[in-house]
Structures are given as structure tokens and as C-alpha cells.
């Protein structure tokens, strides 16, 4: 997915008794049946399969839970993360915005730090330990379930460390959606023997990456352990504080602290047939949460323990219930249901309203792509959020708003006006080197502008546009004015060197995607400046009217760049000028461009391309829409939890350094975007949404989109073979553009539109 081969990759080396007051009902209230269609289940214990680890996240904290149910596991040297780290995979925990400073890199100045593993409640019986690398031969009745509905991982197993000892274990783990800094794990144990048993609450530093220990201690009297750290090369501090609920009469013993590892051991004698439960509440905070992150993490941990498991889980589940109110429903297609839910879950687990960070290609599931922010956020993930969750979409655009001063400093370093955002970096958005920040993949600026404008168009938030969006839009436009320079003797503006999204081409002149995007940026800057009362650069209009495009390679199809001869391309590039842009020119054919370039797109490239194929074909070649939709998801979904890989094979392109990203939130966002914008024909305009519905051939029973967000209202679209109804289900009347012209939909009076056939 990333252009890396030309520059090289710089590697970073970077004792137990029954709990009073816990009823069986409270512990089991969210158990699913085997027929539950909100869950994915693994009944095979596969500790070495990194895809058999559930992902839990709330947009602030993200964590992978190993198949054992908790703790830390690494997968050896053969299974590695993607560019730029290329490190052995492991079950990591990540905190949004918590990044280490990188030195000596050609590509980026930061990389996401990994925290110690917080989910470790280990068991010791007869000299054997139940932990992430437990011997599979000692387990029976294994079952791990990830419930997307309430974002809870439940792991059940019978463990027999030897012939005389057998225990039934259940772990229930979640990262609270209601409390952004809280993670919770509960372990229930039913021994089939009587005798001694030890439970250890552990924060395991083996999982940490790119951090330096500052604190590690245990307080057995408070049943609490604390680990503090600093992200390497920075002053950013983070703390994990774990509080365990056990009976007061138990005396814990503090384990010797070691770097980033701390724990408390609890010993006790258990009786056969009785059930024992222990719960840990982990507060996780950085100084982005306040001046004293240790105090914040401690307060969160203490508060969680005071509320108890049932109450904290109920708040968490209720928050997820609200997130699931919007929906994409396709009756009769259980396969699509089982793809849509984990795709949406992986996106939602990676972003949180009101925070200052964007969403990365792997979300908060791993350090694939170093946790850096790419065009993935604006182009592939943002449109899905904008349609269903504008409050979450705002985090993507506000991330660029917050980084505007740094982007302006980046441009000044080149001696240019305006704002230059780096192709890939962490929250500070610094330029690491001229070779990547200012010469390659500069189409990113256009995609940032487009997202800023789409956010305004969808929400109608004029105050936000004046204060936030318009300054970003106009600053990027002014950078491009300076970057492009004067007209050449042919009377046209040219962009060189540059590169589009096709990462099989390092440098090019007049990339079609870049140049068409510049035209759109100039027009958008003019509109945004007028609405926001900002000064207009007189060259914007001239560049919009006189930006060069490469000549057609076949009639109606512009070459990907000047000199392109029809070579294989890595991923969607020139087709993007039709969507998400709306490029038009005499003789330009969106349909011919779609056919030409998808016939040349590498099927082993990253999995975003087919989603834009679905959107474009729905308008220009509807007989192919179902094929594109199927190809945007089915080859990339992996068992047991149905998340998406970056590639259908073991490389995401012929020039790729590293293995495909996992979990690939970008691909999930693209797949959902294809479903939302393809069949509905949805496009955002300044006056309201445009709708032009069609029904893919594989959806004979239709499809429904619930809670499409427009301004302060919600719409439900029901696309059926006989016609499409659009209904305002909440809020004020909504103005929409339709093939028959503009109209207004009023609550209680649905609009009926014709449904275009997939294959007339």
C-alpha cells in the first residue's frame, strides 16, 4: 500500500475465595446462544495464529487479546508487521496520540508506542501456569467469542494442567466505550479439585515497544499495581493502573517490579465445584488527558472497581448500542451481514468523538504502518463515518485543523507559502525529509481539502467552516499555488515532480489524480474563502481553469501521468478523478476510464480499490457493481473474527516491503463506503445530498441504510426493485438533489425515487 521501495525502509528497534455480592445473573447477563448473529466464534485454540486474536477498542485504547483470553503473546520472527517497522507481530495495546519520536527516518518523525499488556490474569496450579502460551494439549471445551454488539471478548476453556487438576475458566474482557480510559477483565474459575491455587494480576512489560520505564510498583493492601512510562524521544508520559476486586481477607504479595512489569500474587485454597471470580479494572492515561496522568489512571481504576463489573459493562454495552443504531441491512444476504458488522466494528473501535487524533490504516489494533496517518483517513475511512457518524468524522478533519500551524511551518521550510501536510506522520505532522513530504504523494493535500469541504457540506456547520475548515482549505491551496509556479509556454500549469496513488511509480509529471485534485482544490478554496470571509488568491481561479492534464491514452481516458504507457498499477488512482472528485472535461469518459484502469489494476494490491469501482460502476456500468462489491470484501476477510487483511495474498503489491497490514481498517472503511455511496448514488453537495439509487444484482430483496446523517437530521433509505423510499426519521426537513431535480423531504412524508436496474 505504501511507496517504500525507492527510499528504503529505516527500521525502528526500537489465593482465591468466592466474591460476595456477584450474582450468577450479573456475570452471565450477556451470554450469547450458538445462533447469535452478532458474534464470531473460534472453537479451535490457535495461539500461533495472529488472526485468531480478538480486537477490542474504544477509539482511545485499542488492544488485541490472545486466544488464551488475556496477557501478551508474540508470534515469532516469521510473522511480521508492515512497513515501516517490519517487526515480529504481537498482541499489542495502543493509546491514541501516544507516539515515540523517530530519528533517522526518511519517511516519518514519529511512530506509535505500544503499552505493556494490561489483560493478564494468570493462574498457577500444581506448578503449571495458564497464560498466553499455555500448552494446547491441556485445553478442552475451548471457545472464544467476540461479540460485536457489545464489543466483549469471552474466552471459555477447561484447563487440565495434570491428571489431578481440572478447572473451568471464563474470561470476559472489554475496553469501555463509556469510559475512554478504562479497560476491564473478569476471570471466573470453577475448579474440579480442592486445593491451593494462585491468581496473579500482571501488567506485562514484554508487550511494550518504544517506551522507557519510569514507575513500576505494587500495593497489595490496595490490590493495585502501577506502571508508568515515557514515549522514547519525547516528554509524553503514560500510566497503567490496575485494581483487582477480591475479598478483603485475602493477602496479596507484591511481585518484584522489573522495568515495565509489575504484579500482585493472590494465594488461596479452593473447593471443588465452587465458582470464584476476580476482576481487574485498568485505568490507562497519558498527559494528553491532563497534567497528572498517574492520578487520572488511578482515579479511573478505583472508580471502575467501585462501580463493579455489571455496572461498568452495562454502561459500555449501552454506549455500543447507540453506535449500532445506524445500519446497512441487506435482507437475504447473511454473508454481507457477517462482513458488514465486523467491518463497521473495526472502524468504530478505532475512532472516538471529541478527540484530537485521526484514524490510522490499522486503527488501534497494531503498529502496522507505524500508526501513522495517511490518505487512508480522508479518502477511505472518513466518507463512511461522515454518512453515519458525523461526530466521529469530525475527528478526521479536526486532526488536520490542529496540525495546521505545523503544516505551515513545513511549507516555510521549503520556502513556500501555505500549508504542507506530510504524506505519513504521527500527530505532530512534521516533515521528515524533502523526498517524501514535499515531492511525493502530494495528492494528499487535495484529499484533505475534499474531506474538509465534505464535512461542511454534510453538516452545514458554517461556524466550523469559518474557524477551522476554511483556513486549512485556503492554506493548502496557497501552498499549491507556490508549489506549481508560473504557467509554462503552453499556457498551462504543470505539477512536477509528483506522484499519484499508484505506488508502482515513484515520480511523475502531471499525475492525472494530482492535477485534477488541484483543480478541485482551487474551486473549493474560492467557495470556502467567500463563505468564511477570507482573502481570495487571484491565482486560484486561473489555476482551476488552466491546470494541465496528461493527454488521453485512449479516447476519453487521460493517461495516469505524462508518458504513461499502460503498465499495471498498484491501486485505484486515475479513476478517483471521477469519484471522490467530479472531474469533467470535453471528451472525458468516466465509464471508459473505469474500464481501462481496472483492467490494469493489480489484483494482488491493497484492498481499497474495488470499493471505488463499486461506486463508479453503480453510476456508469451498473452490471459490474455486484462484482466490485463482492471483490471489495470476500477475498480479504479472514476467520475466525472476519476482519480484513490488506491483501488477498501475503504481499500488498509487487514493490511492498513487509507483510500485509492486519487488521486493515482502511479496507473495512472502503468496503462500507462502497455500500453506502454506490447503490444510493450518494454525493455531498453544498446544498444537500444528491441521491440516484440503483440496486446491485446480488441484492434481489433490496437494501436499507438507516440513520444516514444530513445536517441535524436522519434519513432512512429503502432501496427496492420496485422503487426507493427516502424518509426523514429524525430532525427537520432535508433538501436533496435527485435525477428529477431538487426536492425537500419532510418528516412523515417519504420521498419515492425510481430504482435503477443493475442490468437494464
XYZ file of C-alpha atoms in Angstrom:
760
model
C 0.000 0.000 0.000
C 2.826 2.407 0.691
C 5.535 3.731 -1.601
C 8.727 2.499 0.022
C 10.967 0.804 -2.498
C 12.618 3.983 -3.777
C 13.718 5.262 -0.418
C 14.374 2.111 1.545
C 12.923 1.309 4.909
C 14.562 2.571 8.076
C 13.806 0.005 10.738
C 12.978 1.010 14.272
C 14.334 -1.057 17.128
C 13.385 0.460 18.724
C -5.257 -17.412 46.622
C -8.879 -17.049 45.918
C -12.309 -17.321 47.576
C -15.866 -16.662 46.336
C -16.621 -12.984 45.809
C -19.584 -11.728 47.789
C -22.255 -9.736 46.009
C -21.626 -11.059 42.478
C -24.692 -12.882 41.286
C -24.717 -15.513 38.563
C -27.132 -13.330 36.609
C -24.765 -10.361 36.657
C -21.868 -12.440 35.436
C -23.790 -14.164 32.637
C -26.192 -11.458 31.538
C -24.754 -11.037 28.056
C -24.106 -14.652 27.134
C -24.966 -15.455 23.511
C -26.531 -18.544 22.052
C -24.944 -20.537 19.264
C -27.368 -18.871 16.851
C -26.278 -15.339 17.740
C -25.575 -13.437 14.533
C -23.737 -10.624 16.342
C -20.796 -12.802 17.300
C -17.940 -14.637 15.681
C -16.690 -17.753 17.448
C -13.476 -19.737 17.418
C -13.618 -23.272 18.804
C -10.010 -24.092 17.978
C -7.225 -22.845 20.224
C -4.646 -21.376 17.832
C -2.088 -19.452 19.883
C 0.256 -19.037 16.889
C -2.408 -17.659 14.549
C -2.244 -13.877 14.891
C -5.628 -13.561 13.173
C -7.240 -15.588 15.971
C -6.836 -12.676 18.408
C -9.915 -10.510 19.051
C -9.615 -6.741 18.671
C -11.076 -4.541 21.397
C -11.053 -0.762 21.193
C -12.927 2.392 22.113
C -11.096 4.921 19.930
C -8.809 5.920 22.807
C -7.455 2.483 23.760
C -7.004 -0.430 21.386
C -5.839 -3.926 22.269
C -5.501 -7.394 20.820
C -6.467 -10.190 23.186
C -4.666 -13.512 22.639
C -6.647 -16.722 22.134
C -5.949 -17.738 25.741
C -8.142 -14.832 26.899
C -5.537 -12.389 28.155
C -1.918 -11.384 28.565
C 0.829 -10.980 25.999
C 1.797 -13.185 23.099
C 4.278 -12.739 20.257
C 4.286 -14.759 17.066
C 7.961 -15.219 16.395
C 10.189 -13.784 13.723
C 8.457 -15.168 10.631
C 5.219 -13.209 11.063
C 5.994 -9.508 10.856
C 4.231 -6.188 10.777
C 4.063 -3.979 7.720
C 6.241 -1.063 6.667
C 7.969 0.820 8.262
C 8.612 -1.281 11.378
C 8.776 -4.828 9.965
C 8.845 -6.249 13.494
C 7.550 -9.604 14.752
C 3.820 -9.449 15.396
C 2.479 -9.441 18.922
C -0.710 -8.718 20.835
C -0.304 -5.024 21.496
C -2.085 -2.251 23.375
C -2.087 1.274 21.971
C -3.206 4.652 23.249
C -4.384 7.150 20.645
C -1.933 10.023 20.294
C 0.830 8.348 22.345
C 3.814 8.322 19.970
C 7.575 7.969 20.217
C 9.900 10.327 18.406
C 11.706 8.751 15.479
C 15.177 9.702 14.341
C 16.980 8.945 11.125
C 13.866 8.086 9.129
C 13.249 9.182 5.556
C 9.512 8.762 5.964
C 8.214 9.963 9.308
C 9.202 11.639 12.558
C 7.016 9.618 14.914
C 5.730 6.094 15.398
C 3.056 4.843 17.754
C 4.275 3.470 21.076
C 2.991 0.168 22.448
C 1.988 -0.137 26.104
C 2.570 -3.067 28.450
C -0.099 -5.769 28.276
C -2.859 -4.960 30.774
C -5.116 -8.018 30.415
C -3.028 -10.557 32.257
C -4.833 -12.547 34.971
C -2.765 -15.711 35.117
C -3.394 -18.917 37.049
C -0.914 -21.215 38.764
C -1.908 -24.740 39.733
C 0.394 -27.566 40.696
C 3.431 -25.778 39.314
C 1.801 -25.047 35.937
C 0.719 -21.639 34.635
C -2.254 -20.700 32.498
C -1.142 -17.800 30.314
C -0.978 -16.876 26.640
C 1.450 -19.649 25.683
C -0.394 -22.378 27.590
C 0.057 -25.864 26.136
C -2.872 -26.506 23.736
C -2.848 -30.163 24.756
C -4.027 -29.165 28.243
C -7.201 -27.450 26.964
C -10.615 -28.869 26.123
C -14.042 -27.303 25.579
C -12.298 -24.236 24.185
C -14.496 -21.449 22.851
C -13.641 -17.813 22.251
C -16.348 -15.428 21.140
C -16.116 -11.813 20.000
C -19.474 -10.088 20.303
C -19.544 -7.057 18.008
C -22.766 -5.800 19.556
C -21.244 -5.130 22.977
C -17.556 -5.286 21.993
C -16.771 -8.006 24.510
C -14.439 -10.984 24.134
C -15.459 -14.095 26.066
C -12.997 -16.981 26.341
C -14.051 -20.318 27.840
C -11.966 -23.420 28.324
C -11.404 -26.381 30.584
C -7.765 -26.478 31.639
C -6.136 -29.646 32.963
C -2.515 -28.892 33.864
C -2.193 -32.509 35.054
C -4.370 -35.545 35.678
C -5.356 -34.466 39.216
C -6.307 -30.874 38.468
C -9.009 -29.571 36.147
C -10.593 -26.111 36.044
C -13.345 -24.448 34.013
C -12.271 -20.908 33.084
C -14.135 -17.944 31.638
C -12.516 -14.616 30.746
C -14.741 -11.653 29.839
C -12.828 -8.660 28.559
C -13.803 -5.260 27.215
C -12.423 -1.780 26.652
C -15.094 0.592 27.881
C -16.860 2.703 25.289
C -18.469 4.693 28.109
C -15.197 5.448 29.915
C -12.434 6.208 27.387
C -9.591 5.415 29.790
C -10.923 2.160 31.263
C -10.292 -1.481 30.346
C -11.827 -4.375 32.279
C -11.235 -8.097 32.558
C -13.108 -10.634 34.645
C -11.964 -14.196 35.274
C -14.363 -16.815 36.623
C -12.924 -20.134 37.818
C -14.695 -23.356 38.729
C -12.149 -25.917 39.940
C -12.943 -29.625 39.859
C -10.492 -30.228 42.667
C -9.896 -28.899 46.156
C -6.547 -27.395 46.990
C -4.226 -24.414 46.522
C -4.491 -22.061 43.580
C -2.799 -18.762 42.702
C -4.091 -15.876 40.585
C -1.683 -13.150 39.524
C -2.674 -9.696 38.391
C 0.027 -8.668 35.953
C 0.942 -5.680 33.844
C 3.430 -7.235 31.458
C 6.190 -5.054 30.061
C 7.115 -7.654 27.442
C 4.430 -6.130 25.224
C 5.855 -2.591 25.406
C 7.590 -1.023 22.425
C 9.345 2.334 22.069
C 8.838 3.381 25.692
C 11.089 3.760 28.725
C 10.009 2.760 32.228
C 9.517 5.475 34.842
C 7.465 3.659 37.502
C 6.609 0.090 38.411
C 5.177 -0.831 41.779
C 2.522 -2.915 43.501
C 0.400 -2.132 46.564
C -1.049 -5.416 47.853
C -3.089 -3.628 50.524
C -4.946 -1.647 47.860
C -4.789 -4.597 45.460
C -3.352 -2.207 42.920
C -0.373 -2.149 40.585
C 1.011 0.808 38.666
C 3.333 1.049 35.688
C 4.500 4.352 34.211
C 6.478 5.075 31.090
C 7.658 7.758 28.732
C 7.459 7.534 24.948
C 11.007 7.388 23.627
C 12.427 10.697 22.495
C 9.560 12.716 23.973
C 8.199 14.086 27.224
C 4.922 12.187 26.730
C 4.097 10.089 29.782
C 1.532 7.316 30.230
C 0.403 5.195 33.161
C -1.458 1.930 33.606
C -3.088 1.337 36.980
C -4.808 -1.990 37.691
C -7.144 -2.506 40.658
C -8.347 -6.014 41.425
C -11.538 -6.812 43.335
C -11.089 -9.732 45.720
C -12.303 -10.324 49.295
C -10.600 -8.109 51.836
C -9.345 -11.057 53.849
C -7.047 -12.162 51.061
C -3.470 -11.054 51.482
C -1.733 -10.311 48.215
C 2.004 -10.475 47.771
C 3.739 -7.924 45.569
C 5.954 -9.407 42.873
C 9.357 -7.809 42.317
C 8.963 -4.963 39.833
C 11.076 -5.277 36.713
C 11.213 -2.381 34.276
C 7.721 -2.097 32.828
C 6.368 -5.178 34.583
C 4.580 -5.253 37.927
C 2.154 -7.644 39.561
C 0.464 -8.935 42.668
C 0.019 -12.613 43.525
C -3.075 -13.821 45.363
C -2.972 -17.243 47.010
C -5.884 -19.212 48.317
C -7.446 -22.603 48.751
C -10.355 -23.530 46.513
C -13.076 -26.131 46.819
C -14.224 -28.415 44.039
C -17.426 -27.320 42.335
C -17.475 -23.785 43.711
C -17.085 -20.742 41.444
C -14.574 -17.964 42.070
C -14.422 -14.624 40.330
C -11.771 -11.947 40.204
C -11.989 -8.736 38.191
C -9.385 -6.175 37.227
C -10.114 -2.558 36.309
C -7.303 -0.862 34.433
C -7.035 2.897 34.086
C -4.879 3.973 31.159
C -3.989 7.634 30.666
C -1.349 9.902 29.189
C -0.582 13.550 29.768
C -2.925 14.250 26.853
C -5.648 13.513 29.415
C -4.340 16.010 31.949
C -1.326 17.243 33.829
C -1.195 14.214 36.159
C -1.847 11.066 34.120
C -0.993 8.796 37.043
C -3.696 10.376 39.162
C -6.148 10.148 36.266
C -5.405 6.464 35.632
C -5.666 5.726 39.356
C -8.995 7.504 39.678
C -10.390 5.654 36.655
C -9.227 2.315 38.028
C -10.619 2.984 41.504
C -13.916 4.224 40.101
C -14.329 1.171 37.900
C -13.733 -1.134 40.851
C -16.229 0.833 42.952
C -18.920 0.528 40.289
C -18.312 -3.167 39.717
C -18.305 -5.326 36.628
C -22.043 -5.434 35.962
C -22.453 -1.646 36.084
C -19.345 -0.827 34.042
C -20.229 -3.412 31.422
C -23.831 -2.199 31.216
C -22.630 1.383 30.568
C -20.211 0.090 27.964
C -22.862 -2.034 26.216
C -25.331 0.862 26.201
C -22.753 3.095 24.504
C -22.223 0.459 21.818
C -25.993 0.067 21.411
C -26.141 3.713 20.428
C -23.340 3.219 17.911
C -25.249 0.370 16.278
C -28.366 2.467 15.643
C -27.172 3.371 12.128
C -27.186 0.279 9.956
C -26.681 -1.154 6.475
C -29.127 -4.039 6.023
C -29.281 -6.421 3.051
C -32.109 -8.942 3.558
C -31.316 -12.478 2.478
C -27.553 -11.911 2.380
C -26.237 -13.293 5.653
C -22.750 -13.229 4.163
C -22.933 -9.454 3.772
C -24.349 -9.091 7.272
C -21.395 -11.077 8.573
C -18.983 -8.842 6.645
C -20.639 -5.518 7.409
C -20.720 -5.889 11.191
C -17.043 -6.706 11.794
C -16.028 -4.092 9.204
C -18.038 -1.391 10.958
C -16.881 -2.680 14.342
C -13.209 -2.379 13.346
C -13.756 1.203 12.185
C -15.774 2.248 15.243
C -13.274 0.636 17.623
C -10.577 2.892 16.180
C -12.101 6.377 16.451
C -13.752 8.402 19.192
C -15.754 11.622 19.094
C -14.190 14.722 20.578
C -10.571 13.596 20.445
C -7.748 15.260 18.583
C -6.451 12.243 16.660
C -7.373 10.799 13.318
C -7.741 7.125 12.394
C -4.830 5.075 11.043
C -4.714 2.253 8.446
C -4.830 -0.423 11.162
C -6.773 1.693 13.647
C -5.577 0.929 17.157
C -5.226 -2.800 16.505
C -1.499 -2.890 15.736
C 1.505 -0.768 14.863
C 1.215 -1.645 11.173
C 2.316 1.381 9.166
C 3.734 2.709 12.420
C 0.340 4.027 13.477
C 0.918 6.897 11.035
C -1.821 8.949 9.402
C -2.089 8.615 5.629
C -4.669 9.481 2.972
C -6.495 6.387 4.223
C -8.223 8.538 6.815
C -9.697 11.136 4.448
C -10.278 9.050 1.335
C -11.224 5.583 2.526
C -12.482 5.781 6.128
C -13.866 9.314 6.512
C -16.735 9.010 3.974
C -18.270 6.091 5.886
C -18.051 7.994 9.156
C -19.463 11.129 7.548
C -22.538 9.310 6.265
C -23.401 7.570 9.526
C -21.384 9.208 12.323
C -20.532 12.843 11.573
C -19.423 13.348 15.179
C -16.756 10.687 14.575
C -15.918 12.007 11.120
C -15.089 15.339 12.706
C -12.048 13.830 14.409
C -10.500 13.243 10.970
C -10.910 16.832 9.781
C -10.114 18.373 13.167
C -6.846 16.421 13.242
C -5.692 18.388 10.204
C -7.043 21.622 11.699
C -4.979 21.107 14.851
C -1.873 20.404 12.756
C -2.262 23.491 10.543
C 0.497 25.520 12.308
C 2.943 22.644 11.804
C 1.858 22.226 8.177
C 2.524 25.928 7.621
C 5.957 25.508 9.208
C 6.600 22.564 6.860
C 5.842 24.754 3.852
C 8.065 27.565 5.147
C 10.928 25.096 5.409
C 10.654 24.720 1.635
C 10.489 28.489 1.222
C 6.835 28.231 0.175
C 3.596 29.778 1.363
C 0.559 27.918 2.664
C 0.439 24.533 4.368
C 2.162 21.239 3.545
C 0.965 18.097 5.318
C 3.356 15.124 5.291
C 2.383 12.007 3.401
C 2.792 9.960 6.575
C 3.479 11.013 10.146
C 2.039 10.919 13.628
C 0.087 13.593 15.482
C 2.653 16.370 15.150
C 2.591 16.165 11.313
C 6.220 17.179 10.834
C 8.087 16.652 7.585
C 10.752 14.002 7.962
C 12.518 14.631 4.670
C 12.027 16.517 1.410
C 11.929 13.268 -0.535
C 8.665 12.097 0.968
C 6.997 15.137 2.471
C 7.127 17.643 -0.344
C 7.701 15.799 -3.602
C 5.807 12.512 -3.419
C 2.100 11.806 -2.962
C 1.137 15.461 -2.817
C -2.356 14.491 -3.890
C -2.866 14.155 -0.125
C -3.420 17.914 0.172
C -6.327 17.702 -2.252
C -7.893 14.864 -0.304
C -7.591 16.831 2.929
C -9.344 19.758 1.233
C -12.079 17.491 -0.122
C -12.771 15.994 3.307
C -12.902 19.419 4.939
C -15.416 20.594 2.331
C -17.469 17.396 2.520
C -17.729 17.772 6.272
C -19.104 21.270 5.847
C -21.460 20.163 3.056
C -22.864 17.265 5.079
C -23.233 19.109 8.381
C -23.869 22.666 7.256
C -21.726 23.862 10.163
C -20.802 27.361 8.983
C -19.077 28.304 12.230
C -16.797 25.284 11.928
C -16.042 26.212 8.324
C -15.091 29.773 9.265
C -12.978 28.837 12.262
C -11.494 25.523 11.161
C -12.145 24.165 7.696
C -11.667 27.231 5.529
C -8.225 28.131 6.974
C -6.991 24.601 6.154
C -8.516 24.633 2.670
C -7.114 28.024 1.705
C -3.688 27.320 3.187
C -3.353 24.111 1.147
C -4.479 25.975 -1.976
C -1.859 28.669 -1.366
C 0.860 26.037 -0.969
C -0.129 24.524 -4.294
C -0.054 27.937 -5.968
C 3.518 28.393 -4.785
C 4.472 24.772 -5.473
C 3.145 24.772 -9.050
C 4.765 28.031 -10.008
C 4.033 30.055 -13.134
C 2.457 28.933 -16.376
C 4.687 27.297 -18.916
C 4.840 28.474 -22.534
C 1.917 26.193 -23.463
C -0.332 28.394 -21.317
C -0.890 25.642 -18.764
C 0.151 24.977 -15.180
C 2.046 21.748 -14.582
C 2.873 19.707 -11.479
C 6.340 18.152 -11.304
C 7.701 16.100 -9.822
C 4.772 14.407 -8.149
C 3.129 11.023 -7.846
C -0.410 9.814 -7.702
C -1.732 6.948 -5.630
C -0.143 4.320 -7.897
C 2.848 3.309 -5.819
C 4.460 1.432 -8.668
C 5.514 4.879 -9.897
C 7.833 6.896 -7.677
C 7.953 10.213 -9.508
C 5.942 11.541 -12.396
C 4.983 14.742 -14.179
C 1.348 15.845 -14.340
C -0.244 12.998 -12.428
C -3.902 12.983 -13.514
C -5.093 12.429 -9.951
C -2.915 15.196 -8.530
C -3.755 17.716 -11.231
C -7.494 17.040 -11.257
C -7.412 17.306 -7.483
C -5.637 20.665 -7.717
C -8.438 21.980 -9.923
C -10.989 20.856 -7.346
C -8.939 22.377 -4.518
C -8.787 25.748 -6.241
C -12.543 25.847 -6.793
C -13.175 24.698 -3.222
C -10.810 27.345 -1.847
C -12.740 30.051 -3.689
C -16.054 28.869 -2.225
C -14.664 28.390 1.281
C -12.970 31.792 1.334
C -16.153 33.570 0.268
C -18.239 31.825 2.911
C -15.646 32.372 5.643
C -14.721 35.935 4.731
C -11.092 35.046 3.991
C -8.992 36.688 1.277
C -9.018 35.010 -2.134
C -5.829 34.371 -4.026
C -6.387 35.613 -7.581
C -4.381 32.705 -8.991
C -6.853 30.111 -7.683
C -9.336 30.731 -10.488
C -6.606 30.834 -13.131
C -5.104 27.528 -11.995
C -8.536 25.896 -11.830
C -9.142 26.919 -15.437
C -5.677 26.212 -16.827
C -4.251 23.209 -14.965
C -2.765 20.717 -17.408
C -3.967 17.143 -17.668
C -1.969 14.401 -19.353
C -3.146 13.541 -22.871
C -5.605 10.694 -23.402
C -4.039 7.265 -23.637
C -7.195 6.019 -25.378
C -10.200 8.146 -26.299
C -11.867 9.601 -23.221
C -9.219 8.252 -20.819
C -6.427 10.529 -19.564
C -3.061 8.877 -19.090
C -2.158 8.265 -15.466
C 0.724 10.698 -15.916
C 2.728 12.232 -18.721
C 4.401 9.362 -20.539
C 2.285 6.534 -19.086
C 2.145 3.587 -21.477
C -0.465 1.319 -19.909
C 1.595 -0.509 -17.264
C 0.000 -2.370 -14.365
C -0.971 -0.065 -11.493
C -0.926 -0.894 -7.804
C -4.267 0.554 -6.672
C -7.053 2.932 -7.628
C -5.530 6.155 -8.941
C -6.794 7.887 -12.076
C -10.337 6.557 -11.543
C -10.506 8.705 -8.404
C -10.870 11.819 -10.539
C -14.476 10.676 -11.142
C -15.056 9.711 -7.523
C -14.493 11.108 -4.944
C -13.784 14.042 -7.281
C -16.241 15.008 -10.006
C -13.843 15.790 -12.831
C -15.385 16.791 -16.134
C -13.819 17.907 -19.391
C -14.761 17.782 -23.065
C -14.334 14.214 -24.265
C -13.655 12.764 -20.806
C -15.420 9.437 -20.236
C -15.740 8.230 -16.627
C -17.007 4.861 -17.869
C -14.092 4.312 -20.251
C -11.661 5.420 -17.540
C -13.195 2.930 -15.093
C -12.863 0.057 -17.578
C -9.373 0.965 -18.739
C -7.754 1.307 -15.340
C -9.466 -1.535 -13.514
C -8.327 -3.856 -16.293
C -4.796 -2.759 -15.324
C -5.111 -2.738 -11.523
C -3.009 -5.360 -9.741
C -5.415 -7.869 -8.124
C -2.730 -8.526 -5.512
C -2.616 -4.867 -4.498
C -4.268 -3.410 -1.390
C -7.955 -3.964 -0.909
C -9.391 -0.455 -1.212
C -9.604 -0.253 -4.982
C -12.685 -2.360 -5.633
C -14.811 -0.242 -3.326
C -14.389 2.812 -5.547
C -15.027 0.521 -8.501
C -18.381 -0.323 -6.941
C -19.268 3.351 -6.524
C -18.279 4.320 -10.058
C -19.858 1.275 -11.691
C -23.137 1.942 -9.869
C -23.353 5.156 -11.890
C -21.602 4.289 -15.136
C -21.579 0.485 -15.522
C -24.162 -0.979 -13.072
C -23.912 -4.538 -14.363
C -20.465 -4.708 -12.713
C -21.457 -3.204 -9.353
C -22.109 -6.514 -7.596
C -18.817 -7.900 -8.837
C -16.935 -4.904 -7.448
C -18.789 -5.094 -4.126
C -18.016 -8.795 -3.748
C -14.370 -8.268 -4.661
C -14.067 -5.401 -2.175
C -14.588 -7.735 0.774
C -14.712 -11.505 0.196
C -11.055 -12.095 -0.777
C -9.808 -10.150 2.251
C -11.944 -11.441 5.125
C -10.181 -13.922 7.382
C -11.518 -16.325 10.009
C -12.327 -16.579 12.789
C -13.332 -12.959 13.504
C -13.985 -11.821 9.913
C -11.671 -8.833 9.973
C -9.983 -7.762 6.767
C -6.422 -8.224 5.630
C -4.757 -5.603 3.480
C -4.195 -8.089 0.667
C -5.675 -11.307 -0.621
C -2.213 -12.879 -0.510
C 0.900 -12.388 1.554
C 2.022 -9.131 -0.106
C 0.036 -5.997 -0.850
C 1.763 -5.290 -4.127
C 4.889 -6.225 -6.051
C 7.012 -3.455 -4.505
C 5.816 -3.882 -0.944
C 8.251 -4.047 1.940
C 6.734 -6.068 4.794
C 3.633 -8.199 5.127
C 0.029 -7.026 4.678
C -1.487 -4.928 7.423
C -3.816 -6.630 9.875
C -6.452 -5.519 10.905
C -6.845 -3.312 7.800
C -9.323 -0.669 8.862
C -8.747 1.173 5.582
C -10.153 -1.768 3.651
C -13.110 -2.063 6.003
C -13.862 1.622 5.542
C -13.581 1.289 1.775
C -15.942 -1.701 1.670
C -18.541 0.155 3.733
C -18.097 3.280 1.617
C -18.853 1.215 -1.481
C -22.108 0.013 0.059
C -23.135 3.470 1.260
C -22.273 5.566 -1.793
C -22.656 3.061 -4.645
C -26.265 1.798 -4.527
C -27.609 5.064 -3.104
C -25.732 7.294 -5.536
C -24.959 9.491 -2.526
C -22.798 12.543 -3.143
C -22.378 15.557 -0.888
C -23.155 18.980 -2.330
C -23.190 22.377 -0.713
C -26.999 22.478 -0.846
C -27.628 18.921 0.365
C -27.061 15.284 -0.560
C -27.550 14.008 -4.093
C -29.274 10.615 -4.452
C -29.580 8.400 -7.524
C -30.394 4.885 -6.301
C -29.736 1.598 -8.062
C -29.942 -1.981 -6.819
C -26.980 -4.336 -7.285
C -27.887 -7.609 -8.961
C -26.981 -9.699 -5.918
C -29.432 -7.900 -3.624
C -32.824 -9.025 -5.013
C -34.578 -8.258 -1.712
C -33.183 -4.746 -1.634
C -31.104 -2.954 0.933
C -31.698 -0.389 3.667
C -29.485 2.351 5.058
C -30.685 3.568 8.443
C -29.742 6.870 10.065
C -27.984 8.492 7.154
C -26.876 11.771 8.736
C -27.691 15.014 6.899
C -27.240 18.285 8.787
C -29.150 17.730 12.057
C -31.495 15.144 10.570
C -31.531 11.405 9.969
C -32.737 9.650 6.831
C -33.648 6.041 6.146
C -33.193 4.810 2.557
C -35.035 1.679 1.453
C -33.800 0.619 -1.971
C -36.118 -1.975 -3.521
C -36.524 -3.279 -7.082
C -39.867 -1.518 -7.423
C -38.623 1.828 -6.101
C -36.686 3.628 -3.375
C -38.195 5.458 -0.433
C -36.327 8.135 1.494
C -37.771 9.061 4.883
C -36.821 11.656 7.487
C -36.781 9.653 10.719
C -35.441 12.415 12.963
C -34.912 16.146 12.703
C -36.003 18.810 10.250
C -36.917 18.635 6.549
C -33.997 17.775 4.264
C -33.273 19.195 0.826
C -31.926 16.627 -1.637
C -30.850 16.587 -5.268
C -32.421 13.793 -7.327
C -32.388 12.813 -11.012
C -35.723 14.633 -11.271
C -34.402 17.816 -9.710
C -34.129 19.291 -6.202
C -36.800 18.470 -3.644
C -37.418 18.662 0.094
C -38.272 15.638 2.236
C -40.462 16.401 5.231
C -40.956 14.224 8.307
C -43.886 11.879 7.819
C -43.912 12.320 4.024
C -41.434 9.882 2.437
C -39.933 10.628 -0.950
C -40.211 7.942 -3.628
C -37.494 7.668 -6.265
C -37.094 5.223 -9.135
C -34.563 2.450 -8.547
C -32.216 1.947 -11.460
C -31.747 -1.645 -12.510
C -28.313 -3.180 -12.258
C -28.551 -4.638 -15.753
C -31.176 -2.866 -17.831
